[in-house]
CSV table of N, CA, C and O in Angstrom, one decimal:
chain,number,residue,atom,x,y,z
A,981,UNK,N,-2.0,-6.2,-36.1
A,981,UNK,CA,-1.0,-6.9,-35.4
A,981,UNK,C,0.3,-6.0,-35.1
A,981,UNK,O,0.6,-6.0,-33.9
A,982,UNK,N,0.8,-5.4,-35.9
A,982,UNK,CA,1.5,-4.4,-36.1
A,982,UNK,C,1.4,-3.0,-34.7
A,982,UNK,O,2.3,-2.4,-34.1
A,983,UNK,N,0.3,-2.8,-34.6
A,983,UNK,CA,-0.1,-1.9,-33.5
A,983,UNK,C,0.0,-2.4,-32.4
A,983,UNK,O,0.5,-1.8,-31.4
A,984,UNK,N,-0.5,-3.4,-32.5
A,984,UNK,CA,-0.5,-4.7,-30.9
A,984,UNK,C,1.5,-4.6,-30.5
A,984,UNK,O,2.0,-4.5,-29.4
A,985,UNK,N,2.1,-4.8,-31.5
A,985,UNK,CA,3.2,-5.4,-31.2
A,985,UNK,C,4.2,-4.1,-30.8
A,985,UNK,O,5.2,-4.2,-30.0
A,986,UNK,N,3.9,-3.0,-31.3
A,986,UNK,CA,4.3,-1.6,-30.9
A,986,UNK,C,3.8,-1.4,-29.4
A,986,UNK,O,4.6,-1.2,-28.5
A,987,UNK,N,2.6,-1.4,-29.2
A,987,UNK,CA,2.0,-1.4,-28.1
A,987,UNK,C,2.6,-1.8,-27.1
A,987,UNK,O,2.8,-1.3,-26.0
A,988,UNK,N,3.1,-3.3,-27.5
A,988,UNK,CA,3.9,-4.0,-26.3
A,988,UNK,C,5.1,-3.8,-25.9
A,988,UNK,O,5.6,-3.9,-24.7
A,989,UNK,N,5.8,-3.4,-27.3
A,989,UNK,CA,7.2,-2.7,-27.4
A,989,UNK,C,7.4,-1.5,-26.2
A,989,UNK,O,8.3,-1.4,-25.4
A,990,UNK,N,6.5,-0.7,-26.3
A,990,UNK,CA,6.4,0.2,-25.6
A,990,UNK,C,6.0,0.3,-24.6
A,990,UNK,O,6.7,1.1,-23.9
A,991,UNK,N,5.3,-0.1,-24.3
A,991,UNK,CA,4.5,-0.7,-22.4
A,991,UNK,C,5.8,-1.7,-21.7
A,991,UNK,O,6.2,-1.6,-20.5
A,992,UNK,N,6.4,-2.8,-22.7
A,992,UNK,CA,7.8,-3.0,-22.1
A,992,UNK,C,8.8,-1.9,-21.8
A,992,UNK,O,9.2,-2.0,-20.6
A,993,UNK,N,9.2,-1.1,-22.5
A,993,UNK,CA,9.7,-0.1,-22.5
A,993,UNK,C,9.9,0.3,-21.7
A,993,UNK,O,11.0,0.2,-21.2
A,994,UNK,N,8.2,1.5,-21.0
A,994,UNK,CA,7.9,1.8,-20.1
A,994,UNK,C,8.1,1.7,-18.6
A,994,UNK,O,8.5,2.4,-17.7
A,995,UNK,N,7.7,0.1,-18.8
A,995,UNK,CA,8.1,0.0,-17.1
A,995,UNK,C,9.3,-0.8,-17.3
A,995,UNK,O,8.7,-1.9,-17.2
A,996,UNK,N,10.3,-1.0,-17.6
A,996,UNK,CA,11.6,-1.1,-17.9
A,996,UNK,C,12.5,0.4,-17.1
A,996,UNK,O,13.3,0.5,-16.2
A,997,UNK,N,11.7,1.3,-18.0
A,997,UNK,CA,12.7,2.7,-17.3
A,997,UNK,C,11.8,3.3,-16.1
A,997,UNK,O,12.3,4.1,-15.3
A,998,UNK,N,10.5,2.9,-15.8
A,998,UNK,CA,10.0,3.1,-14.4
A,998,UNK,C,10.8,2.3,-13.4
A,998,UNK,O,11.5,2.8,-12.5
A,999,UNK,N,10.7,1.5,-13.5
A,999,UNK,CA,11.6,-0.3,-13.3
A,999,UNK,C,12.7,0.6,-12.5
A,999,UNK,O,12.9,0.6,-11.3
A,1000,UNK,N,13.8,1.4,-13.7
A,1000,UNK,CA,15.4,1.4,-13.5
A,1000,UNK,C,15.1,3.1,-12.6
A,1000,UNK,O,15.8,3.4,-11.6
A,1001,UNK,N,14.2,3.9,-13.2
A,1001,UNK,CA,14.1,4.9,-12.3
A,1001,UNK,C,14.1,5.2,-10.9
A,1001,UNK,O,14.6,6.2,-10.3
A,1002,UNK,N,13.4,4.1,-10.4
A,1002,UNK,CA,13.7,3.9,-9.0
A,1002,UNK,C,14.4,3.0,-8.4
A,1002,UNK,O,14.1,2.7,-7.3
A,1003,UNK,N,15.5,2.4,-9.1
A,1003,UNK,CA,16.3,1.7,-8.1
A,1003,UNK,C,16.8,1.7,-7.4
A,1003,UNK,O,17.7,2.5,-7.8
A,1004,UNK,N,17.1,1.3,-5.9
A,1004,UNK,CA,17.7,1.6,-5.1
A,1004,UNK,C,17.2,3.1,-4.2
A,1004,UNK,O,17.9,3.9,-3.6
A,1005,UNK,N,15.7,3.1,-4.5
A,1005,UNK,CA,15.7,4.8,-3.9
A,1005,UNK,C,15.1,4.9,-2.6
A,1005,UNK,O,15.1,5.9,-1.9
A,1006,UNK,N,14.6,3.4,-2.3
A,1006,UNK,CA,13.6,3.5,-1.0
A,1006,UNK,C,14.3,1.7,-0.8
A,1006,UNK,O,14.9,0.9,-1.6
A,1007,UNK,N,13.9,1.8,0.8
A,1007,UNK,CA,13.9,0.4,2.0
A,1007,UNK,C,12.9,1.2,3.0
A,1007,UNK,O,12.4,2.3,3.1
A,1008,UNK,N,13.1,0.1,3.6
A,1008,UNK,CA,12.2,0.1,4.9
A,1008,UNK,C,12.2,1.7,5.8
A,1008,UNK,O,11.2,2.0,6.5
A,1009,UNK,N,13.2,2.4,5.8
A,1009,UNK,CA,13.4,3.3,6.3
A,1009,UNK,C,12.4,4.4,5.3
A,1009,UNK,O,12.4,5.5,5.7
A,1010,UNK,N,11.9,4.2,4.6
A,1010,UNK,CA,11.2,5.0,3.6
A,1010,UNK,C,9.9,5.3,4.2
A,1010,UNK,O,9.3,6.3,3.9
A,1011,UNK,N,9.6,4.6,4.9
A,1011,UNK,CA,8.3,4.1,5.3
A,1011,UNK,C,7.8,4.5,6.8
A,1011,UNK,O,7.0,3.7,7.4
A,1012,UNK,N,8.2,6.0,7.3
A,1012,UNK,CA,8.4,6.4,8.8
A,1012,UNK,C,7.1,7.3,9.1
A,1012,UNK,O,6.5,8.0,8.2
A,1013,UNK,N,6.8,7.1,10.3
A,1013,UNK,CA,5.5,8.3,10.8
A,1013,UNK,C,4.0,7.6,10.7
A,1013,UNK,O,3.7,6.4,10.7
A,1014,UNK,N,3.0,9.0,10.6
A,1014,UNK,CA,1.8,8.7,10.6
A,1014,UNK,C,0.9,8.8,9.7
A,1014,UNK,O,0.6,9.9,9.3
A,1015,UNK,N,0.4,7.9,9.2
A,1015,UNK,CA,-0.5,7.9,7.9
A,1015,UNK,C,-2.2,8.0,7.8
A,1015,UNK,O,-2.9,7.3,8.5
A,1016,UNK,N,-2.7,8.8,7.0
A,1016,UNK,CA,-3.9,8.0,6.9
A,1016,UNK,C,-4.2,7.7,5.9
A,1016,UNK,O,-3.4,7.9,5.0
A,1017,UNK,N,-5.6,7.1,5.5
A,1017,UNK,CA,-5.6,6.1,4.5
A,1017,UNK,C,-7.0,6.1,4.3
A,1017,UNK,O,-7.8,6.6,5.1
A,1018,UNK,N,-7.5,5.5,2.9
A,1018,UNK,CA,-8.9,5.0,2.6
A,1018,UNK,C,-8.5,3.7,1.4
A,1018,UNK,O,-7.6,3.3,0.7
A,1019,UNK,N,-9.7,3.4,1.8
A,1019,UNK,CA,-9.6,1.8,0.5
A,1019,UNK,C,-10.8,1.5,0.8
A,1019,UNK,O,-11.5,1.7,1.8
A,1020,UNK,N,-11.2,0.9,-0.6
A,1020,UNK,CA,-12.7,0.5,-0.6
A,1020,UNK,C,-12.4,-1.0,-2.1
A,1020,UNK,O,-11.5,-1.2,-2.8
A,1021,UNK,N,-13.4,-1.3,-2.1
A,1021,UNK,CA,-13.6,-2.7,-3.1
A,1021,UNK,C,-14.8,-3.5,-2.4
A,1021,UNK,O,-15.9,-3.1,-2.3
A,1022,UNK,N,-14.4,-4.7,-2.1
A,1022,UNK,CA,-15.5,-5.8,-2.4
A,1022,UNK,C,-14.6,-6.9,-1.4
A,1022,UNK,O,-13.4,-7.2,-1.6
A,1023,UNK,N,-15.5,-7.6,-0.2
A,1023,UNK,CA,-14.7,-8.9,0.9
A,1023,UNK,C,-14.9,-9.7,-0.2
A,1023,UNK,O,-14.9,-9.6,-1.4
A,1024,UNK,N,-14.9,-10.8,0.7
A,1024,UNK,CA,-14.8,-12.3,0.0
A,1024,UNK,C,-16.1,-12.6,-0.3
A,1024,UNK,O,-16.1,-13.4,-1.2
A,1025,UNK,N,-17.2,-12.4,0.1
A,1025,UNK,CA,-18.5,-12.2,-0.3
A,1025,UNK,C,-19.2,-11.7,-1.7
A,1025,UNK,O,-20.2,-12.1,-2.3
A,1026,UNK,N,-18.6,-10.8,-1.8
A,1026,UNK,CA,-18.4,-10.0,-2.7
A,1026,UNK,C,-19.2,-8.5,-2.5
A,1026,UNK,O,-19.6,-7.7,-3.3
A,1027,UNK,N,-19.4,-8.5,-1.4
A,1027,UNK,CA,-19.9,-6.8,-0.9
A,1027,UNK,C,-18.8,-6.1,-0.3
A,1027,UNK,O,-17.8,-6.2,0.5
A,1028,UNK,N,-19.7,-4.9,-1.5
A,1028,UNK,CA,-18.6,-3.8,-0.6
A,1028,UNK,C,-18.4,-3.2,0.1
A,1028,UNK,O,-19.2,-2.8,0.8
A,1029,UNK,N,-16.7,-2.8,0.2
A,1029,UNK,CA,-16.7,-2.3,1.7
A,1029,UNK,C,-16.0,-1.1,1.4
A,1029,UNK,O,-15.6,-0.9,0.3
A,1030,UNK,N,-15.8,-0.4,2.5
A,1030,UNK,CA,-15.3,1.0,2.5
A,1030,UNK,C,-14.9,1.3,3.4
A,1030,UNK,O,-15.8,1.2,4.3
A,1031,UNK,N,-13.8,1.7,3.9
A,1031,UNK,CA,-12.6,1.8,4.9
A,1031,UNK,C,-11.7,2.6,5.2
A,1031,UNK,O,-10.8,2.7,4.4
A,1032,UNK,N,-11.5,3.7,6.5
A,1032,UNK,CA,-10.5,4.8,6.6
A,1032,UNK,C,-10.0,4.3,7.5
A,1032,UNK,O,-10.3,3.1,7.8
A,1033,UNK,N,-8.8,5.2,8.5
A,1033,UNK,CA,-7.6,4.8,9.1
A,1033,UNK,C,-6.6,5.2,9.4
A,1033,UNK,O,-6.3,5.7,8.4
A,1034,UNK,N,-5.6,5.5,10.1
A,1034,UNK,CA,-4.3,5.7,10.6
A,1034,UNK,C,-3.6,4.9,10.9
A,1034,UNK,O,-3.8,4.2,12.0
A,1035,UNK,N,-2.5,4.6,10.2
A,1035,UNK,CA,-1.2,3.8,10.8
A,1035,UNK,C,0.0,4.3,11.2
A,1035,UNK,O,0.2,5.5,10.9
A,1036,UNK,N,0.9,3.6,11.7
A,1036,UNK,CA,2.3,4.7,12.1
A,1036,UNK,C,3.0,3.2,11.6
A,1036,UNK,O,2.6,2.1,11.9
A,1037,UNK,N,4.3,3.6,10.9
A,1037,UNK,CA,5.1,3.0,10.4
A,1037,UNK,C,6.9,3.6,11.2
A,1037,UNK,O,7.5,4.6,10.9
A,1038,UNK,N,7.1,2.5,12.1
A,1038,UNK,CA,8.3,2.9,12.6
A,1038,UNK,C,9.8,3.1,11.7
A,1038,UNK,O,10.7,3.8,12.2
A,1039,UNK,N,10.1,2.4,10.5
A,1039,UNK,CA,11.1,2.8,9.6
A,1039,UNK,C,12.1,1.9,10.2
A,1039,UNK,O,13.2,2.2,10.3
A,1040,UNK,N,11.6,0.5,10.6
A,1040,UNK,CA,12.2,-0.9,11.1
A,1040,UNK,C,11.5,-1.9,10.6
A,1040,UNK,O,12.2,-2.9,10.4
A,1041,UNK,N,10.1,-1.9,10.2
A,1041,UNK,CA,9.5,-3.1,9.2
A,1041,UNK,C,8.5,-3.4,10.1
A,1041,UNK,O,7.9,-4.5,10.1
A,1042,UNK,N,8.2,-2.2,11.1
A,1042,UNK,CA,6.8,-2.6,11.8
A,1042,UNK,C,5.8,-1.5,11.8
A,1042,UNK,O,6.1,-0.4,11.6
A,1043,UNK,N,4.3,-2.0,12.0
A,1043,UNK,CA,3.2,-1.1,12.1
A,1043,UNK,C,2.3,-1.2,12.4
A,1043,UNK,O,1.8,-2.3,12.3
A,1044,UNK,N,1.3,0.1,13.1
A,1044,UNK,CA,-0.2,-0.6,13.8
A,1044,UNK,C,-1.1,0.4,13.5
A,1044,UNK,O,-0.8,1.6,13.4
A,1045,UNK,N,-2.2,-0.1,13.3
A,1045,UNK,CA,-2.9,0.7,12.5
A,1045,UNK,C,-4.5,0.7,13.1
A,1045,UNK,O,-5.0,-0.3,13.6
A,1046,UNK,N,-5.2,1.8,13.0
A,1046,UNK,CA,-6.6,2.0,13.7
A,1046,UNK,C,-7.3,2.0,12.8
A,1046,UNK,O,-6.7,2.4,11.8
A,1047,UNK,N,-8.7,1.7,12.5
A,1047,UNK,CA,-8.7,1.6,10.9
A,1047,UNK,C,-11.2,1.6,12.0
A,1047,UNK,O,-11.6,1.2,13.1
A,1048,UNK,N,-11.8,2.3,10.8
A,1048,UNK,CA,-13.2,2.3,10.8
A,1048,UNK,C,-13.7,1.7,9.2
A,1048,UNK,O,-13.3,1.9,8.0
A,1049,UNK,N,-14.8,0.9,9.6
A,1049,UNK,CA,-15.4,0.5,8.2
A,1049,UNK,C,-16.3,0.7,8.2
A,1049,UNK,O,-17.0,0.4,9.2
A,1050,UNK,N,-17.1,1.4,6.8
A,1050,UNK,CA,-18.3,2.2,6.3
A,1050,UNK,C,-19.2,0.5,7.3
A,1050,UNK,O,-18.8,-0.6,7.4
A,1051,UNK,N,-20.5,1.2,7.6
A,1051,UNK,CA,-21.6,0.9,8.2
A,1051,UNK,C,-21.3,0.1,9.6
A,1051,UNK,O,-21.9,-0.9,9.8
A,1052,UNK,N,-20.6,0.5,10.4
A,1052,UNK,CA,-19.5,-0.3,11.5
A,1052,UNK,C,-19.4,1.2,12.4
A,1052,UNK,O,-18.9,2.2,12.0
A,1053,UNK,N,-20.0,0.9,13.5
A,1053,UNK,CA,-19.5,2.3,14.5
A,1053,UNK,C,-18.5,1.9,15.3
A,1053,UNK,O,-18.3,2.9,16.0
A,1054,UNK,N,-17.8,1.2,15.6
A,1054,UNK,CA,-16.7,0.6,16.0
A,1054,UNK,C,-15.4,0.8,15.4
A,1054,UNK,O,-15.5,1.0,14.1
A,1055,UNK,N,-13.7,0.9,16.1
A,1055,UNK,CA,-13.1,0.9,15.2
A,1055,UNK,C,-12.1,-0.2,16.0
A,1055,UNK,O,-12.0,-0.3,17.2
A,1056,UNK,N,-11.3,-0.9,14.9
A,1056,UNK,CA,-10.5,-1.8,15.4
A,1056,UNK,C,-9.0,-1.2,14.9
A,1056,UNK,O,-8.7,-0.2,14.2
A,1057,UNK,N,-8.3,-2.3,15.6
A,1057,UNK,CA,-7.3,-2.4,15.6
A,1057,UNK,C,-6.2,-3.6,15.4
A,1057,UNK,O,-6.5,-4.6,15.9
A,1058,UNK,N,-4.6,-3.4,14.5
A,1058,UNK,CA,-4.2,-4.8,14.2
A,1058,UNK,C,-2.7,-3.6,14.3
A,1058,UNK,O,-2.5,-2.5,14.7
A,1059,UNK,N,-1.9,-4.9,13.8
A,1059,UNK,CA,-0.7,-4.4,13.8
A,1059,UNK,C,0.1,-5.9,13.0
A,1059,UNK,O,-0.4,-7.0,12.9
A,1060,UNK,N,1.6,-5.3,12.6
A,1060,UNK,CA,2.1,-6.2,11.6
A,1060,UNK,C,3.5,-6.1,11.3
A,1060,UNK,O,4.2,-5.8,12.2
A,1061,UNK,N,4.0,-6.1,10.2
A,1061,UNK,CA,5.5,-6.1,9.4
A,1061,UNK,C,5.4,-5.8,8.4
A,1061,UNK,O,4.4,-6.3,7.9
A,1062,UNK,N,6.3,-4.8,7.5
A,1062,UNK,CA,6.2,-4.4,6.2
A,1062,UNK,C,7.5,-4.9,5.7
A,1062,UNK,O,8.3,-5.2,6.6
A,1063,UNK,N,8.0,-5.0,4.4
A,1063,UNK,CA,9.3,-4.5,4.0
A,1063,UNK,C,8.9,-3.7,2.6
A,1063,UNK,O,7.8,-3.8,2.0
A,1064,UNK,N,10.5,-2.8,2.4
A,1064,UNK,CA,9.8,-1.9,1.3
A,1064,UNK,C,11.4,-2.4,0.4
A,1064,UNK,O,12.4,-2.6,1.0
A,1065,UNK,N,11.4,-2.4,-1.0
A,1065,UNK,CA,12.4,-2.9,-1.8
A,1065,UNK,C,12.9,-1.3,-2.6
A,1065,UNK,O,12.3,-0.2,-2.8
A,1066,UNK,N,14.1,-1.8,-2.9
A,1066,UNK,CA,15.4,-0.6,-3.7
A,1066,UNK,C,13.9,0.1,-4.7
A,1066,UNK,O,13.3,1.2,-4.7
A,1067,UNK,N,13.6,-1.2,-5.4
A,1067,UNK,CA,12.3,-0.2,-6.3
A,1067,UNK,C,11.3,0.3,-6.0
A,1067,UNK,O,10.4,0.1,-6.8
A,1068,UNK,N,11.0,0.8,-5.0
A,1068,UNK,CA,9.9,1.9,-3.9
A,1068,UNK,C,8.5,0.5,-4.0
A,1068,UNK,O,7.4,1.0,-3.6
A,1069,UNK,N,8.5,-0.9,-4.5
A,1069,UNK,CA,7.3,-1.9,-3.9
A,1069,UNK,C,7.7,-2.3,-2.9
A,1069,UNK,O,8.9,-2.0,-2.5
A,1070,UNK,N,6.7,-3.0,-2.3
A,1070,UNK,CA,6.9,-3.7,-0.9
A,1070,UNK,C,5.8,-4.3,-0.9
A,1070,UNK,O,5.0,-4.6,-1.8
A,1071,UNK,N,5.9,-4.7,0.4
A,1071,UNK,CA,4.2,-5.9,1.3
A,1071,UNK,C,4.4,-5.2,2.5
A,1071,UNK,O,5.3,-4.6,3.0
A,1072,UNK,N,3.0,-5.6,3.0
A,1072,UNK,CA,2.8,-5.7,4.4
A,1072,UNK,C,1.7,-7.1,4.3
A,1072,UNK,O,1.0,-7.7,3.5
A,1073,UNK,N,2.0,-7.1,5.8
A,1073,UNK,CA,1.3,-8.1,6.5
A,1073,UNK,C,0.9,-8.3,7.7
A,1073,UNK,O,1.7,-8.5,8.5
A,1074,UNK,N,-0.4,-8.3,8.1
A,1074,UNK,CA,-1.1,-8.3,9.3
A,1074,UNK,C,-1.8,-9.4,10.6
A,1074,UNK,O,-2.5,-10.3,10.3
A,1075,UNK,N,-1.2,-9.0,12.0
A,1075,UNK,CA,-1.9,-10.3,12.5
A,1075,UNK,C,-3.1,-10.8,11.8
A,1075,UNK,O,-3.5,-11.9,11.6
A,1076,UNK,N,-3.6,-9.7,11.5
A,1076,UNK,CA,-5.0,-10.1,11.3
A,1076,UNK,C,-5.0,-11.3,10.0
A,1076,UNK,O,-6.0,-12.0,9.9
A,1077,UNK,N,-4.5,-11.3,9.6
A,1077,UNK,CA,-4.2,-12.2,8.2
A,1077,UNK,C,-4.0,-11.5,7.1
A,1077,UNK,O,-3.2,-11.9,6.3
A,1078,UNK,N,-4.7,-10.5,7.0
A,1078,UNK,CA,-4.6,-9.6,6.0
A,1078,UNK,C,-3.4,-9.0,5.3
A,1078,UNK,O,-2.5,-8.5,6.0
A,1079,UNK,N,-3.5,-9.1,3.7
A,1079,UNK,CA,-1.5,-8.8,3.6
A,1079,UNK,C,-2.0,-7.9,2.1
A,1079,UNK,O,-2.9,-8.1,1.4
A,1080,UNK,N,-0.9,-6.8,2.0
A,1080,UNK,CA,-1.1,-5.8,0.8
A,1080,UNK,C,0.4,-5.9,-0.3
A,1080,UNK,O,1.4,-6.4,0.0
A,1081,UNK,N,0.2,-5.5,-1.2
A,1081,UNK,CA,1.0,-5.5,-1.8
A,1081,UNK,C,1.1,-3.9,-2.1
A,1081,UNK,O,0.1,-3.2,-2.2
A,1082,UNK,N,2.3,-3.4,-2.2
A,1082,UNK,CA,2.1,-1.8,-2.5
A,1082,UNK,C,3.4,-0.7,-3.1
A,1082,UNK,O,4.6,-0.7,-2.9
A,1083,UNK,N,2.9,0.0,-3.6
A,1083,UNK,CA,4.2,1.2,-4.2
A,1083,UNK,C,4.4,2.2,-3.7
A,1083,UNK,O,3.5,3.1,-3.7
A,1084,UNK,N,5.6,2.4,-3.2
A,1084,UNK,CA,5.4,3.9,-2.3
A,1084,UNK,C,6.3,5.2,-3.1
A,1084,UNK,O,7.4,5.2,-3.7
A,1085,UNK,N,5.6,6.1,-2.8
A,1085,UNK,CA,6.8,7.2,-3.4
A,1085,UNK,C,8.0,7.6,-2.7
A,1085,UNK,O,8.1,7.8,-1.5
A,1086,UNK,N,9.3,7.8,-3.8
A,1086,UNK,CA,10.6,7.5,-3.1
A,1086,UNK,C,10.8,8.5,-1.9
A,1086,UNK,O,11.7,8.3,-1.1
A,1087,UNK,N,10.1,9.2,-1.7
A,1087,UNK,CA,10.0,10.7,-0.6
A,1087,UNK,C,9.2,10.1,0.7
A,1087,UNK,O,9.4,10.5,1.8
A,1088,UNK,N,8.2,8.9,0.3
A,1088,UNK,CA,7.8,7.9,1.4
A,1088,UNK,C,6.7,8.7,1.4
A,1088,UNK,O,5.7,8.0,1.6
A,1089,UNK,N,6.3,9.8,1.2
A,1089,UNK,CA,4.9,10.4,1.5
A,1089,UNK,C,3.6,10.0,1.3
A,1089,UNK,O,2.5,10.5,1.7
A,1090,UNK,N,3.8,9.2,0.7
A,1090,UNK,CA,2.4,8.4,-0.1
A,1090,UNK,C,2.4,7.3,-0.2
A,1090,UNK,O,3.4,6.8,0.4
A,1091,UNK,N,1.4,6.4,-1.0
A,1091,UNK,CA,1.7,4.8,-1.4
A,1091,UNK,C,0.2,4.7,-1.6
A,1091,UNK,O,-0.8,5.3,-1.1
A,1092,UNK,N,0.4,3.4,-2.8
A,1092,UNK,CA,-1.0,3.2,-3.2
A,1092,UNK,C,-1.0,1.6,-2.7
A,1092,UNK,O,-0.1,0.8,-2.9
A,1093,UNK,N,-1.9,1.4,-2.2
A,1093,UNK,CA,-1.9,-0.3,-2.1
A,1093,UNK,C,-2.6,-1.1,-2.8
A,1093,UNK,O,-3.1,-0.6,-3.8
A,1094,UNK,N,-2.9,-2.6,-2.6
A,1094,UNK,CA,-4.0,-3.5,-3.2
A,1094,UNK,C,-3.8,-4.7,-2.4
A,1094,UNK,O,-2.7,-5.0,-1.9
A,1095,UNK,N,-5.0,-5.5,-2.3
A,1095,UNK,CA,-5.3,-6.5,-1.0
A,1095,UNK,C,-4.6,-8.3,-1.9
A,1095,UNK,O,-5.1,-8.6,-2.9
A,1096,UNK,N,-3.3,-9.1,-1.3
A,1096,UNK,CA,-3.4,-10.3,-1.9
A,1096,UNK,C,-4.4,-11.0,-1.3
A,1096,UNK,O,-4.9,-11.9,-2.0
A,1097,UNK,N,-4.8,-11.0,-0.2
A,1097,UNK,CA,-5.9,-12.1,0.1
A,1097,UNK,C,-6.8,-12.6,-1.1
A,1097,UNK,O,-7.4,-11.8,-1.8
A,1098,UNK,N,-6.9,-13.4,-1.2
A,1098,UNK,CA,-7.5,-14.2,-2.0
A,1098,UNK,C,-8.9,-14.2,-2.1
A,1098,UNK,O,-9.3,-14.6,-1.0
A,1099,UNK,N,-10.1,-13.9,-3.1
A,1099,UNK,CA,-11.4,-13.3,-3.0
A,1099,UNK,C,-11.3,-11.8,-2.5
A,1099,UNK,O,-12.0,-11.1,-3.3
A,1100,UNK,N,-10.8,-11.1,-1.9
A,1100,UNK,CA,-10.9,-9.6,-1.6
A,1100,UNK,C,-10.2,-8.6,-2.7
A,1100,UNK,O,-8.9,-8.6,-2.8
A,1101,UNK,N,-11.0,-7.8,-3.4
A,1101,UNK,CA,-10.7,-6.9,-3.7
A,1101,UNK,C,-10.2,-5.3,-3.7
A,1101,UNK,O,-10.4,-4.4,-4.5
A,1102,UNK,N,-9.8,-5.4,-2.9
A,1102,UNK,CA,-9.5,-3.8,-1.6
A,1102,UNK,C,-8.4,-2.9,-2.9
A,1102,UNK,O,-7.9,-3.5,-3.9
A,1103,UNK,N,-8.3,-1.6,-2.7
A,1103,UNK,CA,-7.6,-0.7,-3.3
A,1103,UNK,C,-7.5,0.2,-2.5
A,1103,UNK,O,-8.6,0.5,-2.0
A,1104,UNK,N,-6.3,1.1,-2.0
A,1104,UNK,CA,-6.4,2.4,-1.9
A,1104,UNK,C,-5.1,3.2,-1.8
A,1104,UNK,O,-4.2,3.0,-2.5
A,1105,UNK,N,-5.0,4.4,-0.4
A,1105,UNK,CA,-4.0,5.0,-0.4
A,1105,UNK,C,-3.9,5.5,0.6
A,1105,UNK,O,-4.9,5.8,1.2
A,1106,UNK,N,-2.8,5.8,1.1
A,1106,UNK,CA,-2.3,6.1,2.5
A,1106,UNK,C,-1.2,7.4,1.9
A,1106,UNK,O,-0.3,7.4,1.1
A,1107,UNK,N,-1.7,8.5,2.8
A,1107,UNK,CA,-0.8,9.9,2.9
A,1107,UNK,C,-0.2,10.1,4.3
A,1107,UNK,O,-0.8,9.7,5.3
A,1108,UNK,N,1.3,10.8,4.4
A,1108,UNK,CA,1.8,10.8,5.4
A,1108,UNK,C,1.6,12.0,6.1
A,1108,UNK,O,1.7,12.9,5.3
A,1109,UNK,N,1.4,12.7,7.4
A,1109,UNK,CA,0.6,13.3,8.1
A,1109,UNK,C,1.5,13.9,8.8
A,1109,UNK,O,1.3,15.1,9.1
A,1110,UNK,N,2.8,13.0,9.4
A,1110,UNK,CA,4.5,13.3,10.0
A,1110,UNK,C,5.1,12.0,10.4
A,1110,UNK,O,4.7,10.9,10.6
A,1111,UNK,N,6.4,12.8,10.3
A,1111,UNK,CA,7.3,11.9,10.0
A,1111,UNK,C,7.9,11.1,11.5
A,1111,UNK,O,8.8,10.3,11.5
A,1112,UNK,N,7.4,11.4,12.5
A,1112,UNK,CA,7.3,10.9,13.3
A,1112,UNK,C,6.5,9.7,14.0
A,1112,UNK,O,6.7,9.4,15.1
């Protein structure tokens, strides 16, 4: 019990000073240029899927993105709204319905996401390519 309760002490801790480390270090402006990306998991079905991409994020809270999915010779296309918060998380959200939850690094160069849609399991990561 004693270990359990250290453990938690400490994992509180932790993201407490991750928490305060980035406060205030990123918004929407964090979030500029051209990305690409991969993510893979499991739809609502529960098969999986596997997914690459390019988005451009204008550094106003909007974005459109070209995106190919493993066994799909076709590629589509959507577009949407992000906001990014003082603590480098954010959302985005897509006509398509589709909405992410995500952490970006304060330099904006990167971000890891994950899918809130409900049954979909999606994960991945978007690198920035230019800042334009």
């Amino acid at each position: 019990m004693k270990l359990y309760a250290m453990t938690v002490v400490a994992f509180a801790a932790g993201a407490a000073f991750s928490s305060a480390a980035f406060a205030d270090e990123c918004s929407v402006a964090t979030l500029k240029g051209h990305y690409t990306y991969w993510a893979q998991g499991t739809d609502a079905a529960g098969k999986a899927t596997a997914e690459v991409g390019q988005e451009h994020f204008d550094g106003a809270g909007n974005l459109s993105m070209t995106s190919s999915t493993a066994g799909t010779a076709e590629f589509s296309q959507d577009k949407g709204t992000y906001t990014v918060n003082g603590d480098c998380s954010g959302t985005s959200t897509y006509e398509s319905g589709a909405s992410y939850n995500f952490f970006v690094a304060p330099s904006g160069d990167n971000f890891v996401f994950t899918s809130t849609n409900e049954g979909i399991v999606q994960a991945g990561e978007d690198t920035r390519v230019d800042a334009e």
